[in-house]
Coordinates of C-alpha atoms in Angstrom, one line a residue:
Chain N
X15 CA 1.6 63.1 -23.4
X16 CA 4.5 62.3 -21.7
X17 CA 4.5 58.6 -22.6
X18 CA 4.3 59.6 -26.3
X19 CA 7.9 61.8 -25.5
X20 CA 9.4 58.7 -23.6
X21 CA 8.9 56.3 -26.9
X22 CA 10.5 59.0 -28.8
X23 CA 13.1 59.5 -27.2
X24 CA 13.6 55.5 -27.0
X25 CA 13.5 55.2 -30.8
X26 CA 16.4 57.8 -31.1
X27 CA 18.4 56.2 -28.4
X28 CA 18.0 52.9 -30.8
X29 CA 18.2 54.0 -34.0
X30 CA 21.7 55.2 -32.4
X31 CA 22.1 51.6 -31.0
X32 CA 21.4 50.3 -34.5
X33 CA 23.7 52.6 -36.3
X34 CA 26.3 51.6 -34.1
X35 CA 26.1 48.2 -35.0
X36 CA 23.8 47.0 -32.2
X37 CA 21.3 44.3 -32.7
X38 CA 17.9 45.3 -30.9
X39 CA 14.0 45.6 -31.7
X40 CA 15.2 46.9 -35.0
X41 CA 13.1 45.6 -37.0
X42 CA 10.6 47.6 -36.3
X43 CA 12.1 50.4 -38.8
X44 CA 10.7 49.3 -41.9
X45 CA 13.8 49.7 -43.9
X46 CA 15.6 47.3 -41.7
X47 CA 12.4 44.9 -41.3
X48 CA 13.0 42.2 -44.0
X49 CA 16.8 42.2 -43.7
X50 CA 16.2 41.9 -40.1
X51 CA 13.6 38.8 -40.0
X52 CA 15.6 36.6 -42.5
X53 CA 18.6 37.1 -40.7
X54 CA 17.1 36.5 -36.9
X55 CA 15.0 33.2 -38.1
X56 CA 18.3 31.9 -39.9
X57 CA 20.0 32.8 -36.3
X58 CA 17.4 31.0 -34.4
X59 CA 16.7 28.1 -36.2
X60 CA 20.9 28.0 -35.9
X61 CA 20.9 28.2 -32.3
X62 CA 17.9 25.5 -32.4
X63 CA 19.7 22.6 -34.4
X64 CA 23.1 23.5 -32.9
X65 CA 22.2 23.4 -29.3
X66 CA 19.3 20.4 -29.7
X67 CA 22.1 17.3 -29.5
X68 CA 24.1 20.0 -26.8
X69 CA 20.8 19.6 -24.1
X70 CA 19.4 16.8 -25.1
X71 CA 22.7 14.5 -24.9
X72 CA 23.6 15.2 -21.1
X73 CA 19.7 15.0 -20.7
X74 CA 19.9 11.3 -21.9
X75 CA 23.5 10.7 -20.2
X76 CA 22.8 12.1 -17.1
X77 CA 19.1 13.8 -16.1
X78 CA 17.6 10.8 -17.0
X79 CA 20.7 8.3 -15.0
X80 CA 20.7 10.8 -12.0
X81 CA 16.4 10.3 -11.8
X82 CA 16.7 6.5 -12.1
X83 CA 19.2 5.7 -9.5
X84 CA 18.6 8.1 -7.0
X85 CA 14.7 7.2 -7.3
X86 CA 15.9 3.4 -6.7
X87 CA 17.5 4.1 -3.6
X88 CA 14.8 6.8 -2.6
X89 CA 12.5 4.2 -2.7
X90 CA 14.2 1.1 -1.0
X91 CA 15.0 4.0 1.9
X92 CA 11.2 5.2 1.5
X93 CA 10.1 1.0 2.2
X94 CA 12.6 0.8 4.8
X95 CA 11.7 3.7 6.9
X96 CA 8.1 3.6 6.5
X97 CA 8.2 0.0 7.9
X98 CA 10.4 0.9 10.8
X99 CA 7.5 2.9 11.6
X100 CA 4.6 0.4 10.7
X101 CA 6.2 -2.6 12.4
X102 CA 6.9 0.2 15.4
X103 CA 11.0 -0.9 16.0
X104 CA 11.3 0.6 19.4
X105 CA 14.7 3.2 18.6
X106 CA 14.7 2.9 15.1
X107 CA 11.3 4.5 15.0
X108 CA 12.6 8.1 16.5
X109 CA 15.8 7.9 14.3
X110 CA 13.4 7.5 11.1
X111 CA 11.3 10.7 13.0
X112 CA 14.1 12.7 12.9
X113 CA 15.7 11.7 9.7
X114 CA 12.1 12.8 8.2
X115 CA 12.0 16.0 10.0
X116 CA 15.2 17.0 9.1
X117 CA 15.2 16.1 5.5
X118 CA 11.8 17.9 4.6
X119 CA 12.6 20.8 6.6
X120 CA 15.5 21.8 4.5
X121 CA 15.5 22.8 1.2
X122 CA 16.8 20.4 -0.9
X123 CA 19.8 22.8 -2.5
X124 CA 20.9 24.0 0.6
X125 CA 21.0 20.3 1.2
X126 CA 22.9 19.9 -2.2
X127 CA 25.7 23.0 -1.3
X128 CA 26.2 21.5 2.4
X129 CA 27.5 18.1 1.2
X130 CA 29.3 18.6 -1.9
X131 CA 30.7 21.8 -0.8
X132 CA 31.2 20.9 2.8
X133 CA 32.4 17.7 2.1
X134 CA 35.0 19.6 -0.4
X135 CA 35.7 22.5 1.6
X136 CA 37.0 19.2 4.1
X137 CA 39.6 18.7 1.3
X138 CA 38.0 15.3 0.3
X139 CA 37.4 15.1 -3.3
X140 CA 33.6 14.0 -4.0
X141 CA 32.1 12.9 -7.1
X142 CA 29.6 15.3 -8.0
X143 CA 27.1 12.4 -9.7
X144 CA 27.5 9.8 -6.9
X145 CA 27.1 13.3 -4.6
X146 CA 24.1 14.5 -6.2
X147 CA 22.5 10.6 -6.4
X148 CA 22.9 10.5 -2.4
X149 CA 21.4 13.7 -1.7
X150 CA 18.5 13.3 -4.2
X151 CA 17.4 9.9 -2.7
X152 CA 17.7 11.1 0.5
X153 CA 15.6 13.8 -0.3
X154 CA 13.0 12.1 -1.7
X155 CA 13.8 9.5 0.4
X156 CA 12.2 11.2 3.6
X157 CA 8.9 12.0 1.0
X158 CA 8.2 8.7 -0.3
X159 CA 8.9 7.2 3.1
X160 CA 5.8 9.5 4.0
X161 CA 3.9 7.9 1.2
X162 CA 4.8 4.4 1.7
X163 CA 3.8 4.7 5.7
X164 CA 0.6 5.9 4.8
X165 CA -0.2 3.3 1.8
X166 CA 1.4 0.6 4.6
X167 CA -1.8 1.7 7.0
X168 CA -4.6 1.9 4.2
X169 CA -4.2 -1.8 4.0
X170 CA -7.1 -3.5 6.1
X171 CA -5.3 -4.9 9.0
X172 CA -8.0 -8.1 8.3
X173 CA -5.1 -9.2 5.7
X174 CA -2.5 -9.3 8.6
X175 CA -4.7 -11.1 10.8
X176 CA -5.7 -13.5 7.6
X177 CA -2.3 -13.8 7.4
X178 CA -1.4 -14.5 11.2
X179 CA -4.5 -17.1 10.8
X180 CA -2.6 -19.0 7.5
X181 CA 0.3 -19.8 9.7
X182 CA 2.2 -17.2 8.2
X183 CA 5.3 -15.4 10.0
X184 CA 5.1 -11.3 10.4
X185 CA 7.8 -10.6 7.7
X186 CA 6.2 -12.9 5.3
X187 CA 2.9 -11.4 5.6
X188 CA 3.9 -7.8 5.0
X189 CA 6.7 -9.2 2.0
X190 CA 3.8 -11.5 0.1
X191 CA 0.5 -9.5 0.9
X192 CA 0.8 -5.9 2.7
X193 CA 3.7 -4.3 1.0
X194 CA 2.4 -5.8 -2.7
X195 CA -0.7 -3.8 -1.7
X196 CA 0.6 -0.7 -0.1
X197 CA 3.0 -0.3 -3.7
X198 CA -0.4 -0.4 -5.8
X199 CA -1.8 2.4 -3.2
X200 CA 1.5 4.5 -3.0
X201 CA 1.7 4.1 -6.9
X202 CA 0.2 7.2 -8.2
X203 CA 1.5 9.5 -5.2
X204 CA 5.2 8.0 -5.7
X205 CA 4.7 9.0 -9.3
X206 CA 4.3 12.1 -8.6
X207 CA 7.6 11.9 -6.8
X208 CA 9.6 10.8 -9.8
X209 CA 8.2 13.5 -12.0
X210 CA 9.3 16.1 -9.3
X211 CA 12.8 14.7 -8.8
X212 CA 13.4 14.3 -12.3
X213 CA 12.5 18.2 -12.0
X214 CA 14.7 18.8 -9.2
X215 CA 17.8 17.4 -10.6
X216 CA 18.0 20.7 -12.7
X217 CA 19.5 21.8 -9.2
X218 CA 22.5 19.8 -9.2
X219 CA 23.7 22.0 -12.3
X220 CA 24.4 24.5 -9.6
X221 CA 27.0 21.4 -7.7
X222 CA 28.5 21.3 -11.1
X223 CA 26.8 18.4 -12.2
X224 CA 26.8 19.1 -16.1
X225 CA 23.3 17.9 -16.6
X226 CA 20.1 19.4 -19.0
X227 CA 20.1 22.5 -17.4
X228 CA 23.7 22.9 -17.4
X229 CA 24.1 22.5 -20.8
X230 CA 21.6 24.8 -21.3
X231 CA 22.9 27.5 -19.0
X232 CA 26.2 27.0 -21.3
X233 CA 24.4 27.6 -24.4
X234 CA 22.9 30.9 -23.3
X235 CA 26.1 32.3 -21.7
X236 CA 27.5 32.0 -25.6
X237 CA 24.5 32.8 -27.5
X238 CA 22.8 35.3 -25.6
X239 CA 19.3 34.0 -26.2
X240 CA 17.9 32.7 -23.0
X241 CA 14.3 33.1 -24.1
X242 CA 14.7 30.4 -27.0
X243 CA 17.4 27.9 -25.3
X244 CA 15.5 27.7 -21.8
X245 CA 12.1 27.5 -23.7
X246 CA 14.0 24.4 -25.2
X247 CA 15.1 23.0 -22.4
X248 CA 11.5 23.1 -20.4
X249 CA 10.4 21.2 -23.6
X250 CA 13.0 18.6 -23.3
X251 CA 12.2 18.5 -19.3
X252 CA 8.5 18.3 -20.6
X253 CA 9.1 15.7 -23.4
X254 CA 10.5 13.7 -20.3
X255 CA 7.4 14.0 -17.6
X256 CA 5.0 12.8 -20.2
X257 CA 7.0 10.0 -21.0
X258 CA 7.0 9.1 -17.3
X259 CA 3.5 9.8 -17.2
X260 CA 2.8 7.4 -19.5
X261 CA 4.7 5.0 -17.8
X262 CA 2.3 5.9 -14.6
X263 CA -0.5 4.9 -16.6
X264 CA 0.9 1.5 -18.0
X265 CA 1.8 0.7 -14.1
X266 CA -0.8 1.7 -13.1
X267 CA -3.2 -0.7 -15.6
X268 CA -0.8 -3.6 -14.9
X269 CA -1.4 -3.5 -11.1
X270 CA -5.0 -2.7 -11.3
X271 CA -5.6 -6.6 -12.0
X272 CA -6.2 -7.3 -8.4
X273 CA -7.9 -4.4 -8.0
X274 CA -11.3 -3.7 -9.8
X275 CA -11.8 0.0 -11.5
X276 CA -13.3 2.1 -8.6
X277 CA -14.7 5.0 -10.5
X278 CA -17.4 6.5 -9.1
X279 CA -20.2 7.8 -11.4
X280 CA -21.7 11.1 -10.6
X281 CA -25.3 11.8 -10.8
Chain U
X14 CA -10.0 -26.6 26.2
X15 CA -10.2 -23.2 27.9
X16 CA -10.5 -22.4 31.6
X17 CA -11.1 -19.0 33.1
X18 CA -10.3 -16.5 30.2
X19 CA -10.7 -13.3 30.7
X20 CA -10.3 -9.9 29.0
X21 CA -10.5 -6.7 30.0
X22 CA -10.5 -4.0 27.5
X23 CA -10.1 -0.9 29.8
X24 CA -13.7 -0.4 30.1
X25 CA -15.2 -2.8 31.8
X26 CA -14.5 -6.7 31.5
X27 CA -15.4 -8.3 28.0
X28 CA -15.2 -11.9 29.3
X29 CA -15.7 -12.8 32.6
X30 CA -14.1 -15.9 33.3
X31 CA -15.2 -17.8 30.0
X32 CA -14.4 -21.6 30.6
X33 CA -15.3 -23.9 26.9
X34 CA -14.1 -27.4 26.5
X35 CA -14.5 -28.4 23.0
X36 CA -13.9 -31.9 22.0
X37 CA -12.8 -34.0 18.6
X38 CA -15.6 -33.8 16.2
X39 CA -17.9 -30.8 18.2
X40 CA -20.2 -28.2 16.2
X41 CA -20.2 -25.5 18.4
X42 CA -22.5 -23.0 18.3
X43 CA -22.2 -19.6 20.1
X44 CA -25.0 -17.4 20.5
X45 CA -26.2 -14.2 22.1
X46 CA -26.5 -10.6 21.6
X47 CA -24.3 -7.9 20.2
X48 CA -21.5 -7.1 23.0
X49 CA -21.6 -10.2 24.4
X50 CA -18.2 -11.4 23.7
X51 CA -18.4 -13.9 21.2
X52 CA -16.2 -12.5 19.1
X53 CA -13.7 -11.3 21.1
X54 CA -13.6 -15.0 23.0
X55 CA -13.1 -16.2 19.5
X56 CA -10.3 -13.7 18.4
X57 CA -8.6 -14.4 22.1
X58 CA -8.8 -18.0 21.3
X59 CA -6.5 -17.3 18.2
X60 CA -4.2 -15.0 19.7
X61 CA -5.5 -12.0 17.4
X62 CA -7.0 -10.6 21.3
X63 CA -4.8 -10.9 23.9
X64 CA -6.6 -12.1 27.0
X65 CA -5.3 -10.7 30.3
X66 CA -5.6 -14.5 32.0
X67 CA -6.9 -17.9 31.9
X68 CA -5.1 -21.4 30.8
X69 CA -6.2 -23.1 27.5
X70 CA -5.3 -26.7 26.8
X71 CA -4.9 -28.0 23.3
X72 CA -4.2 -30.9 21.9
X73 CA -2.8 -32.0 25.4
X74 CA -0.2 -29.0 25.7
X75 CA -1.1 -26.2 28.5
X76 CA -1.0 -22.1 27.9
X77 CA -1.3 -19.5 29.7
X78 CA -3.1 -16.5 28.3
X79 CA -1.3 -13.4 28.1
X80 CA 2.3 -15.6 28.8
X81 CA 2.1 -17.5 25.8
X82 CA 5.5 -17.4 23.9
X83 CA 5.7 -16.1 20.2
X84 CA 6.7 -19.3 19.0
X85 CA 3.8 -21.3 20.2
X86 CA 1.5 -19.0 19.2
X87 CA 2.7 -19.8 15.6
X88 CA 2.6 -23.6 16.1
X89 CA -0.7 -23.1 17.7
X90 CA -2.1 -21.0 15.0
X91 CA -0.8 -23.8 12.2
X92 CA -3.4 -26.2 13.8
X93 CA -6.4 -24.0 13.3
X94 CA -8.0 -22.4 11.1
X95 CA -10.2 -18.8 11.0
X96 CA -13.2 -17.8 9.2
X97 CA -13.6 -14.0 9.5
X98 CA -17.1 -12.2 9.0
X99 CA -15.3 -10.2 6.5
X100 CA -13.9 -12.5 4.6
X101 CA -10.5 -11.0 4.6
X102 CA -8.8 -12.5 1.3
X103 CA -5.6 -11.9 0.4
X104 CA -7.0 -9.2 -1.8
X105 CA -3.9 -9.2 -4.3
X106 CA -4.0 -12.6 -5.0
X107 CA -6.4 -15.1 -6.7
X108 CA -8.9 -17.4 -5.4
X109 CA -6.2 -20.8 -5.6
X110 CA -3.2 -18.1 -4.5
X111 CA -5.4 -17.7 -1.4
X112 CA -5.9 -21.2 -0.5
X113 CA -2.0 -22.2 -1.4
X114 CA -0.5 -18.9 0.4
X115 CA -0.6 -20.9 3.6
X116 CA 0.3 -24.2 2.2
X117 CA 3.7 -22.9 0.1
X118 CA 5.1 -19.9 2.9
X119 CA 3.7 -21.1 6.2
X120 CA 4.0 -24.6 5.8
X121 CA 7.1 -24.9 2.9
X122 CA 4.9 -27.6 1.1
X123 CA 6.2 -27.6 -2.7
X124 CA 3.7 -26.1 -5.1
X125 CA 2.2 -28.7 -7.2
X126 CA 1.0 -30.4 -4.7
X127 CA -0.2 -27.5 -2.7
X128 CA -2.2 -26.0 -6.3
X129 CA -2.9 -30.0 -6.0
X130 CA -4.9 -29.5 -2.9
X131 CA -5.9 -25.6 -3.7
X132 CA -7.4 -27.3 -7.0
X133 CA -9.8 -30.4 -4.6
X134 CA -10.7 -27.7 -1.8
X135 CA -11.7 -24.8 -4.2
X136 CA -13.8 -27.8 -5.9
X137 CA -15.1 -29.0 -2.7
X138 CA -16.9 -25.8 -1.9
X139 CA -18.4 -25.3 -5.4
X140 CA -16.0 -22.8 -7.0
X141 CA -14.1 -25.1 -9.7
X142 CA -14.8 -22.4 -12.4
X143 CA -13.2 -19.4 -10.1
X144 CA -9.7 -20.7 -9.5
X145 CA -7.7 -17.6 -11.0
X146 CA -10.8 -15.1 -10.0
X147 CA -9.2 -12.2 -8.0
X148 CA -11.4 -11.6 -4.5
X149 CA -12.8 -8.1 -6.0
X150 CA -14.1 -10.6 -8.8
X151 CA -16.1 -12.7 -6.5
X152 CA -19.9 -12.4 -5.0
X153 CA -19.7 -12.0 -0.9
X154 CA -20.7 -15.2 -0.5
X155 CA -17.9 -16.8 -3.4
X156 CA -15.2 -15.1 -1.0
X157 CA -16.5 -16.6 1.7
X158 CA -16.4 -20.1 0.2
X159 CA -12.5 -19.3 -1.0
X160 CA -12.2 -18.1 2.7
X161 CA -13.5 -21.6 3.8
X162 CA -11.5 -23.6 1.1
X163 CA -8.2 -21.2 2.5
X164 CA -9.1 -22.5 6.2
X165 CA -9.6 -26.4 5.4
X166 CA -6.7 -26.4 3.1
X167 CA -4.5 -27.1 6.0
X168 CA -6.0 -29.5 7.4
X169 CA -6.7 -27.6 10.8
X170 CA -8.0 -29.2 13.7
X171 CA -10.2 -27.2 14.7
X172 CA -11.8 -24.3 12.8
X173 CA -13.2 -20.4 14.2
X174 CA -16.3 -19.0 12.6
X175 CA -16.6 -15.2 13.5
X176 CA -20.3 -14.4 12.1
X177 CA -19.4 -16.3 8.7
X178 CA -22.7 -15.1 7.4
X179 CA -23.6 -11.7 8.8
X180 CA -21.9 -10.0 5.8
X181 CA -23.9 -11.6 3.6
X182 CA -27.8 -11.5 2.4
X183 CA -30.1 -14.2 2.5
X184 CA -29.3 -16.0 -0.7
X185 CA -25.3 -16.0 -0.4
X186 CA -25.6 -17.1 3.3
X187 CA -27.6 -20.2 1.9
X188 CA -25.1 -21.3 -0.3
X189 CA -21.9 -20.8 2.7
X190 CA -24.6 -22.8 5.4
X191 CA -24.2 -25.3 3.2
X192 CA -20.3 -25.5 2.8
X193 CA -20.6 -25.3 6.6
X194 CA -23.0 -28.0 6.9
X195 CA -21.0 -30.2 4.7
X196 CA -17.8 -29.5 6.9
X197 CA -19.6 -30.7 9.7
X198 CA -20.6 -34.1 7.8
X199 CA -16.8 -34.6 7.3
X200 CA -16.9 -34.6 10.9
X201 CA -14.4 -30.9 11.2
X202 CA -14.7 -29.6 14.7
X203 CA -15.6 -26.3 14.3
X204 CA -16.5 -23.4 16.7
X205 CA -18.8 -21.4 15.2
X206 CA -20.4 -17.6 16.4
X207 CA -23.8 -17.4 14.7
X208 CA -26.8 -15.3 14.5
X209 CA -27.9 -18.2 12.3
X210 CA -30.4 -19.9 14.8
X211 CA -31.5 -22.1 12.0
X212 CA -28.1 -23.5 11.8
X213 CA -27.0 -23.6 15.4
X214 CA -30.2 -25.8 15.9
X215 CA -29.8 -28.2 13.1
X216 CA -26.2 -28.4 12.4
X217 CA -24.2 -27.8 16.1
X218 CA -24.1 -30.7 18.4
X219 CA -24.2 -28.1 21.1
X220 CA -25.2 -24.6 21.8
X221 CA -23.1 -21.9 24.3
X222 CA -25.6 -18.8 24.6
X223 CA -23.2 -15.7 26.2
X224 CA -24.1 -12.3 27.2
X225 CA -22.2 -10.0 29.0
X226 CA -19.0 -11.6 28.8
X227 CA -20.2 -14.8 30.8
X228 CA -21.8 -18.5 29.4
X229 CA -25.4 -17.9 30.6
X230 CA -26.2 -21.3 29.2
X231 CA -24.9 -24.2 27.5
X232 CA -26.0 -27.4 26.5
X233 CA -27.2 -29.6 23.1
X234 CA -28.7 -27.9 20.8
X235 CA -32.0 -29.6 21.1
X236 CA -32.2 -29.2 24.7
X237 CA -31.5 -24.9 24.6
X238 CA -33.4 -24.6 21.4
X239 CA -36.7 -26.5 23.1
X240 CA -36.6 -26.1 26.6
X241 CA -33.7 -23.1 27.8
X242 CA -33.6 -22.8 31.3
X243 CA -32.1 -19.5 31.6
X244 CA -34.7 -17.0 31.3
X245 CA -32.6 -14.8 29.4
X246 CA -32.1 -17.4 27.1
X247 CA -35.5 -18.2 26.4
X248 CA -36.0 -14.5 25.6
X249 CA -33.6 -14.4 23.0
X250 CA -34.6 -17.4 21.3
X251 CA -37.9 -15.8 21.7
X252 CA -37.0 -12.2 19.8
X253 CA -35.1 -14.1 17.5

């Protein structure tokens, strides 16, 4: 069979590759086998402790910074647009159209490259952090604003009349009753957000932005073993999303006081 | 004191010309079939319509419908009060939060004294044990007692029903009659759109019977309830 001839010829071409000096699927060759093992678990366990502190460090210093702040101003952008648009502000309405329709019809790395690269093939030196904040919230920005503007219209428009009714003044009403409401509605979908920024901001490694994934691209390029360093990182990014999914849940419980436990039973 | 409102939704008039006068004191009653335009002659009344025309004089000051300033609508909406058939609580705050809301923003009244008042009108309407009860907590016809307690917290002078009761089933709407009734002893002017014939006849001082966006009748209660001149009247009472 002429499958049978290809493996044969593939062990000679290794067992040439080993001789040499070559590290491979050696260990197959059961002379080689237990010197082999020993010496690849020492190797990886090496490469595991060593590079831990390495990915987790700027995961701590900066993945986890970089998500926070540019989520902050994501969502103060998200509340303002989306009631720019509930409130229906004549001009200000088709800017926050179009800021929308350009920002999620991008991707958000071209979006990365054209800033911190245009800004720098301008000759103005730019921060890559503070670059990479901007463009993340006003990536997400554009997203949540989505979010928010729908959350903003699930609220009955019986508590802005109620409101109207109290004696209360427009921006009061939506500050004290609609937006408090809208936030427990936009809660779980704005989750979601956070967990896929904090995803996304592996993509400012490529702005230089030496960040989780960074480090871990640096590891590899030394150690050669990108199956065990990027498995690592993915758990570290993992680690991460189910912290904030806990989080979720907690928020979620806290603002559920106002709001009884809809679950509906199946029969 | 209304003259002349009307409203025209696109299709087809909804009030026709709707004069009302309602004076210090008056229970109110407004009747008729579905469509009629109670409601909406309520909602215009409060600025949550906007009627195309018409003059309403309140409290001695004259507006014009539909060229009514922003500001005067506010001032004009701080001396009444509106009871919706939905209830409409502030649904992310409690029972006493409700009633306070207007007292603390709209009205800049410092908050012991409005949780003061919150504290005598949830009391008054029977729900001393639900102060920090959050709306979803409540019965229909609890929320429509905190809804009551919300509109008589500031001390309106003149109060809206919009079908107060047709949310709720027999037994709640007993229990908010009652409030109502009460309100009424207290001698609260209130205008009040019913399909509660039991209480327009025993509680209102007069009865205003509408159908297709015009007053077909009006009068005391005693007189439309016993001897309607309108024949369209006395078929409603009739099927009712």
């Amino acid at each position: 069979m002429w499958i049978l001839q290809f493996a044969k010829e593939y062990d000679r071409i290794e067992h040439q590759y080993v001789k040499w000096g070559g590290c491979s699927l050696i260990h197959f060759y059961p002379e080689n086998r237990n010197r082999k093992v020993t010496e690849m678990s020492e190797r990886t366990l090496h490469i595991l402790t060593d590079s831990f502190w390495k990915i987790l460090l700027p995961g701590l210093k900066v993945t986890l910074p970089l998500t926070a702040i540019a989520f902050a101003m994501a969502l103060v952008i998200a509340i303002f647009v989306a009631l720019i648009q509930f409130a229906n502000v004549k001009v200000l309405k088709q800017i926050a159209r179009v800021y929308i329709w350009v920002i999620r019809g991008t991707p958000l790395i071209v979006q990365l490259y054209l800033v911190f690269y245009g800004i720098s093939g301008l000759g103005y030196l730019i921060n890559p952090f503070v670059c990479a904040a901007f463009v993340l919230a006003i990536n997400e920005g554009a997203y949540c604003a989505e979010t928010m503007r729908a959350a903003l219209e699930a609220v009955p428009v019986g508590q802005l009349e109620a409101g109207y009714c109290a004696g209360m003044k427009y921006h009061q009403i939506i500050r004290r009753i609609v937006l408090p409401q809208a936030m427990r509605t936009a809660f779980p979908p704005l989750s979601n957000s956070l967990l896929s920024m904090m995803k996304d901001t592996s993509l400012v490694a490529s702005i230089t932005v030496a960040e989780m994934f960074m480090a871990a691209q640096r590891i590899v390029a030394r150690t050669y073993e990108p199956l065990l360093v990027y498995t690592e990182v993915a758990l570290m990014y993992l680690v991460f999303s189910t912290v904030l999914t806990g989080l979720q849940h907690l928020g979620e419980k806290r603002l559920n006081r106002y709001r009884g436990t809809k679950k509906a039973v199946s029969r | 004191m209304i003259k002349g409102i009307h409203k025209d939704f696109g299709e087809g008039e909804v009030l026709k010309s709707v004069d009302l006068s309602v004076e210090k004191g008056d229970v109110i009653a407004i009747l008729g079939p579905s469509g009629s335009g109670k409601t909406t002659l309520l909602r215009c009344m409060n600025f949550l319509e906007t009627a195309d025309g018409g003059t309403m004089c309140f409290d001695g000051e004259e507006f014009t419908f539909g060229h009514i300033k922003k500001k005067d609508i506010a001032r004009l909406r701080k001396k009444t009060a509106f009871v919706f058939q939905n209830y409409n609580l502030f649904l992310n705050k409690t029972a006493l939060q409700n009633v306070t809301e207007g007292l603390t923003v709209a009205r800049k009244m410092p908050k012991a004294k409005a949780v003061a008042i919150g504290h005598k009108m949830l009391d008054k309407v029977g729900l001393s044990d639900r102060y920090d009860y959050y709306p979803h907590q409540l019965s229909g016809g609890q929320q429509q007692r905190v809804a009551i307690a919300r509109a008589i917290a500031t001390e309106p002078e003149i109060i809206y029903f919009d079908e107060p009761t047709s949310a709720l089933d027999p037994e709640l709407t007993g229990e908010v009659l009652e409030v109502m009734r009460q309100l009424a002893g207290d001698g609260m002017t209130m205008l009040v759109v019913t399909h509660e014939l039991g209480f327009a006849k025993t509680v209102s001082n007069k009865v205003i019977f509408m159908e297709g966006g015009v007053v077909v009748e009006e009068g005391n209660a005693k007189d439309i309830f016993e001897c309607p001149k309108q024949e369209r009247t006395r078929e409603f009472l009739r099927l009712a």
